[in-house]
Amino acid sequence: MVLNIIKISHVSPYADSYCDPLVVPLTFFDLKWLKDSVQQVVFYKLTESSSSREFFYSVIIPKLEASLSLVLGHFLPLAGHVTWNPQDPKPCIVVFPHDTVTLTVSESEEDFSSVSGKGKRLASETRALVTEFPASCDSPCVLSLQVTLFPNQGFCIGITANHAVMDGKTVVNFYKSWAHICKSQTHENILLPDDLTPSSDRTIINVPAYLEAKMLVLQGERTLKIPQAGEIGHDIFRITLELTLENVEKLRERAKSESTRSHSELHLSTFVLAYAYMWTCLVKTHGGQGERPVRLMYAADFRNRLDPPVHEGYLGNCVFPIGCFGHKAKTFLGEDGFVKAVEILGDSVKGLSLLGIEQLCELYVDGKKRVKPGTQLGTIAGSNRFGLYGSDFGWGKPVNTEFVSIDRNEAFSMSERDMSGGVQVGLCLKKHEMNVFISLFNDGLVN
């Protein structure tokens, strides 16, 4: 996709003046994600009267910039950088009075309906709609934004967030707060509702200190450089698929009927059912080689699993990767592959309430050491509980949202299915693999 860069704004947080740097420590949950980024793009279709260049640059962009400044006053750490001073045992977030967030404004002449659609399309098109952190920077910024206009059609907002500072829930809380302020902006320093007000108190993270050292050892060399995605091949395609409420219920009943366990032993959440279904379709897409090792990963939210619980608006990471190790492809290739995946994932999710973070960390570290070369990895980004489709900046709700960073490996994305219930899932594959996957996905919902 060819983009025309119109301007690059540097937006300062609207906050009371301060002379000293703000220093925010990283916690155990942050340190796991030191060299990762979260990238997402949200699409908005505009009406005929609001989609012109004149309206976009005279109304939409000024309101986005002004409300961004206001919301950054509430989310001040997002204007800073992650840094690691030689004398410090771990990195921290530092915000200086002059720090800003970069907002890139661009245009595209591509067909908005195609780019924002959910059908099969080139992954490189979506990748162009987000910025990358400089690969050479050893003190990366926390947040970078890109707004792209499709003249007379719509626009999108691309988010690139430093994962060492923000997990998916934090990114969404920031985004929803930005939309809230933009839509209701009538005066400066507008307040946020309680459910969107962030909490920056890092002392609430009650995790043994020795686990932080374990995470830093796992990260390897002492660097904060975030690898860039690199060029996306012309044969890599993206698709967004939907599981309606009826589809999810059908999968739930299928799991109940095919499992030899009692219904009370099964954990049949929408997350488990959707992930298990996508995973078995992906394993079957790669076909034979039943002895090949596979592992499933997901990030579990610990906000309600720590003692004391962590505020839902906590500004930082509170997720940790959970792995289902030691499995082979043949477990999922048979007719009972789906129910096996449901049982494995369901047992893992149920186990979160039985094990402490210390045990889960040990299991993760041990599992990582035992991963064999050539292992097929399944992982998932996002959640079907974030509610991002309610984010209205004043010109309507999103028509689609995509997790851009799943194009780096065989990862799935998951979000709510607009506002109508069910779940939306996405992935990126080579064209011939994608055709096989779509066929398996559709056939499994019919049969």
CSV table of N, CA, C and O in Angstrom, one decimal, residues 27-73:
chain,number,residue,atom,x,y,z
A,27,THR,N,7.3,-3.7,36.6
A,27,THR,CA,7.0,-4.8,37.5
A,27,THR,C,7.3,-6.2,36.9
A,27,THR,O,7.7,-6.2,35.7
A,28,PHE,N,7.1,-7.2,37.6
A,28,PHE,CA,7.3,-8.6,37.1
A,28,PHE,C,6.5,-8.8,35.8
A,28,PHE,O,7.1,-9.3,34.8
A,29,PHE,N,5.3,-8.4,35.8
A,29,PHE,CA,4.5,-8.6,34.6
A,29,PHE,C,4.9,-7.8,33.4
A,29,PHE,O,4.7,-8.2,32.3
A,30,ASP,N,5.5,-6.6,33.6
A,30,ASP,CA,6.1,-5.8,32.5
A,30,ASP,C,7.3,-6.5,31.9
A,30,ASP,O,7.5,-6.4,30.7
A,31,LEU,N,8.2,-7.0,32.8
A,31,LEU,CA,9.5,-7.5,32.3
A,31,LEU,C,9.4,-8.6,31.3
A,31,LEU,O,10.4,-8.8,30.5
A,32,LYS,N,8.4,-9.4,31.4
A,32,LYS,CA,8.3,-10.5,30.4
A,32,LYS,C,8.2,-10.0,29.0
A,32,LYS,O,8.5,-10.6,28.0
A,33,TRP,N,7.7,-8.7,28.8
A,33,TRP,CA,7.3,-8.2,27.5
A,33,TRP,C,8.3,-7.1,27.0
A,33,TRP,O,7.9,-6.3,26.2
A,34,LEU,N,9.5,-7.1,27.5
A,34,LEU,CA,10.4,-6.0,27.3
A,34,LEU,C,10.7,-5.7,25.8
A,34,LEU,O,10.9,-4.6,25.4
A,35,LYS,N,10.7,-6.7,25.0
A,35,LYS,CA,11.1,-6.5,23.6
A,35,LYS,C,9.9,-6.8,22.6
A,35,LYS,O,10.1,-7.1,21.4
A,36,ASP,N,8.7,-6.5,23.1
A,36,ASP,CA,7.5,-6.8,22.3
A,36,ASP,C,6.7,-5.5,22.1
A,36,ASP,O,6.8,-4.6,22.9
A,37,SER,N,6.0,-5.5,21.1
A,37,SER,CA,5.0,-4.3,20.9
A,37,SER,C,3.6,-4.9,20.6
A,37,SER,O,3.5,-6.0,20.1
A,38,VAL,N,2.6,-4.1,20.9
A,38,VAL,CA,1.3,-4.4,20.5
A,38,VAL,C,0.8,-3.4,19.4
A,38,VAL,O,0.9,-2.2,19.6
A,39,GLN,N,0.3,-4.0,18.3
A,39,GLN,CA,-0.1,-3.2,17.2
A,39,GLN,C,-1.5,-3.5,16.8
A,39,GLN,O,-1.8,-4.7,16.5
A,40,GLN,N,-2.3,-2.5,16.7
A,40,GLN,CA,-3.7,-2.7,16.4
A,40,GLN,C,-4.2,-1.5,15.5
A,40,GLN,O,-3.6,-0.4,15.6
A,41,VAL,N,-5.2,-1.8,14.6
A,41,VAL,CA,-5.7,-0.7,13.8
A,41,VAL,C,-7.2,-0.8,13.9
A,41,VAL,O,-7.8,-1.9,13.9
A,42,VAL,N,-7.9,0.3,14.0
A,42,VAL,CA,-9.3,0.4,14.1
A,42,VAL,C,-9.9,1.3,13.0
A,42,VAL,O,-9.4,2.4,12.7
A,43,PHE,N,-10.9,0.7,12.3
A,43,PHE,CA,-11.4,1.4,11.1
A,43,PHE,C,-12.8,2.0,11.3
A,43,PHE,O,-13.6,1.5,12.0
A,44,TYR,N,-12.9,3.3,10.8
A,44,TYR,CA,-14.2,4.0,10.9
A,44,TYR,C,-14.7,4.4,9.5
A,44,TYR,O,-13.9,5.1,8.8
A,45,LYS,N,-15.9,4.1,9.2
A,45,LYS,CA,-16.5,4.6,8.0
A,45,LYS,C,-17.2,5.9,8.2
A,45,LYS,O,-17.8,6.1,9.2
A,46,LEU,N,-16.9,6.9,7.3
A,46,LEU,CA,-17.5,8.2,7.5
A,46,LEU,C,-18.7,8.4,6.6
A,46,LEU,O,-18.8,7.8,5.5
A,47,THR,N,-19.6,9.3,7.0
A,47,THR,CA,-20.7,9.7,6.1
A,47,THR,C,-20.1,10.6,5.0
A,47,THR,O,-19.0,11.0,5.0
A,48,GLU,N,-21.0,10.8,4.0
A,48,GLU,CA,-20.5,11.6,2.8
A,48,GLU,C,-20.1,13.0,3.2
A,48,GLU,O,-19.1,13.6,2.7
A,49,SER,N,-20.8,13.6,4.2
A,49,SER,CA,-20.5,15.0,4.6
A,49,SER,C,-19.2,15.1,5.5
A,49,SER,O,-18.6,16.1,5.6
A,50,SER,N,-18.8,14.0,6.1
A,50,SER,CA,-17.7,14.0,7.0
A,50,SER,C,-16.4,13.4,6.5
A,50,SER,O,-15.4,13.3,7.2
A,51,SER,N,-16.5,12.8,5.2
A,51,SER,CA,-15.4,12.1,4.7
A,51,SER,C,-14.5,12.9,3.7
A,51,SER,O,-13.5,12.4,3.2
A,52,SER,N,-14.8,14.2,3.5
A,52,SER,CA,-14.0,15.0,2.6
A,52,SER,C,-12.7,15.4,3.3
A,52,SER,O,-12.6,15.4,4.5
A,53,ARG,N,-11.7,15.7,2.4
A,53,ARG,CA,-10.5,16.1,3.0
A,53,ARG,C,-10.6,17.4,3.8
A,53,ARG,O,-10.0,17.5,4.9
A,54,GLU,N,-11.5,18.3,3.4
A,54,GLU,CA,-11.6,19.6,4.1
A,54,GLU,C,-12.1,19.3,5.5
A,54,GLU,O,-11.6,19.9,6.5
A,55,PHE,N,-13.2,18.5,5.6
A,55,PHE,CA,-13.7,18.2,7.0
A,55,PHE,C,-12.7,17.4,7.8
A,55,PHE,O,-12.6,17.7,9.0
A,56,PHE,N,-12.0,16.5,7.2
A,56,PHE,CA,-11.1,15.7,8.0
A,56,PHE,C,-10.0,16.6,8.6
A,56,PHE,O,-9.6,16.4,9.8
A,57,TYR,N,-9.4,17.5,7.8
A,57,TYR,CA,-8.3,18.3,8.3
A,57,TYR,C,-8.7,19.5,9.1
A,57,TYR,O,-7.9,20.0,9.9
A,58,SER,N,-9.9,19.9,8.9
A,58,SER,CA,-10.3,21.1,9.7
A,58,SER,C,-11.1,20.7,10.9
A,58,SER,O,-11.2,21.6,11.9
A,59,VAL,N,-11.6,19.5,11.0
A,59,VAL,CA,-12.5,19.2,12.2
A,59,VAL,C,-11.9,17.9,12.8
A,59,VAL,O,-11.6,17.9,14.0
A,60,ILE,N,-11.8,16.8,12.1
A,60,ILE,CA,-11.4,15.5,12.7
A,60,ILE,C,-10.0,15.5,13.3
A,60,ILE,O,-9.8,15.2,14.5
A,61,ILE,N,-9.0,15.9,12.5
A,61,ILE,CA,-7.6,15.9,13.0
A,61,ILE,C,-7.5,16.9,14.2
A,61,ILE,O,-6.9,16.5,15.2
A,62,PRO,N,-7.9,18.1,14.2
A,62,PRO,CA,-7.8,19.0,15.3
A,62,PRO,C,-8.4,18.4,16.6
A,62,PRO,O,-7.9,18.5,17.7
A,63,LYS,N,-9.6,17.8,16.4
A,63,LYS,CA,-10.3,17.2,17.6
A,63,LYS,C,-9.5,16.0,18.1
A,63,LYS,O,-9.4,15.8,19.3
A,64,LEU,N,-9.0,15.2,17.2
A,64,LEU,CA,-8.1,14.0,17.6
A,64,LEU,C,-6.9,14.5,18.4
A,64,LEU,O,-6.5,13.9,19.4
A,65,GLU,N,-6.2,15.5,17.9
A,65,GLU,CA,-5.0,16.0,18.5
A,65,GLU,C,-5.3,16.6,19.9
A,65,GLU,O,-4.6,16.4,20.9
A,66,ALA,N,-6.4,17.4,20.0
A,66,ALA,CA,-6.7,18.1,21.2
A,66,ALA,C,-7.1,17.1,22.3
A,66,ALA,O,-6.7,17.1,23.5
A,67,SER,N,-7.9,16.1,21.9
A,67,SER,CA,-8.4,15.1,22.9
A,67,SER,C,-7.2,14.1,23.2
A,67,SER,O,-7.2,13.6,24.4
A,68,LEU,N,-6.3,13.9,22.3
A,68,LEU,CA,-5.1,13.1,22.6
A,68,LEU,C,-4.3,13.8,23.7
A,68,LEU,O,-3.8,13.1,24.7
A,69,SER,N,-4.1,15.1,23.6
A,69,SER,CA,-3.4,15.8,24.7
A,69,SER,C,-4.1,15.7,26.0
A,69,SER,O,-3.4,15.5,27.0
A,70,LEU,N,-5.4,15.8,26.0
A,70,LEU,CA,-6.2,15.7,27.2
A,70,LEU,C,-6.1,14.3,27.9
A,70,LEU,O,-5.9,14.1,29.1
A,71,VAL,N,-6.2,13.3,27.0
A,71,VAL,CA,-6.2,11.9,27.6
A,71,VAL,C,-4.8,11.5,28.1
A,71,VAL,O,-4.6,10.8,29.0
A,72,LEU,N,-3.8,12.0,27.4
A,72,LEU,CA,-2.4,11.8,27.9
A,72,LEU,C,-2.1,12.4,29.3
A,72,LEU,O,-1.3,11.9,30.0
A,73,GLY,N,-2.9,13.4,29.6
A,73,GLY,CA,-2.8,14.0,30.9
A,73,GLY,C,-3.2,13.0,32.0
A,73,GLY,O,-2.7,13.0,33.1
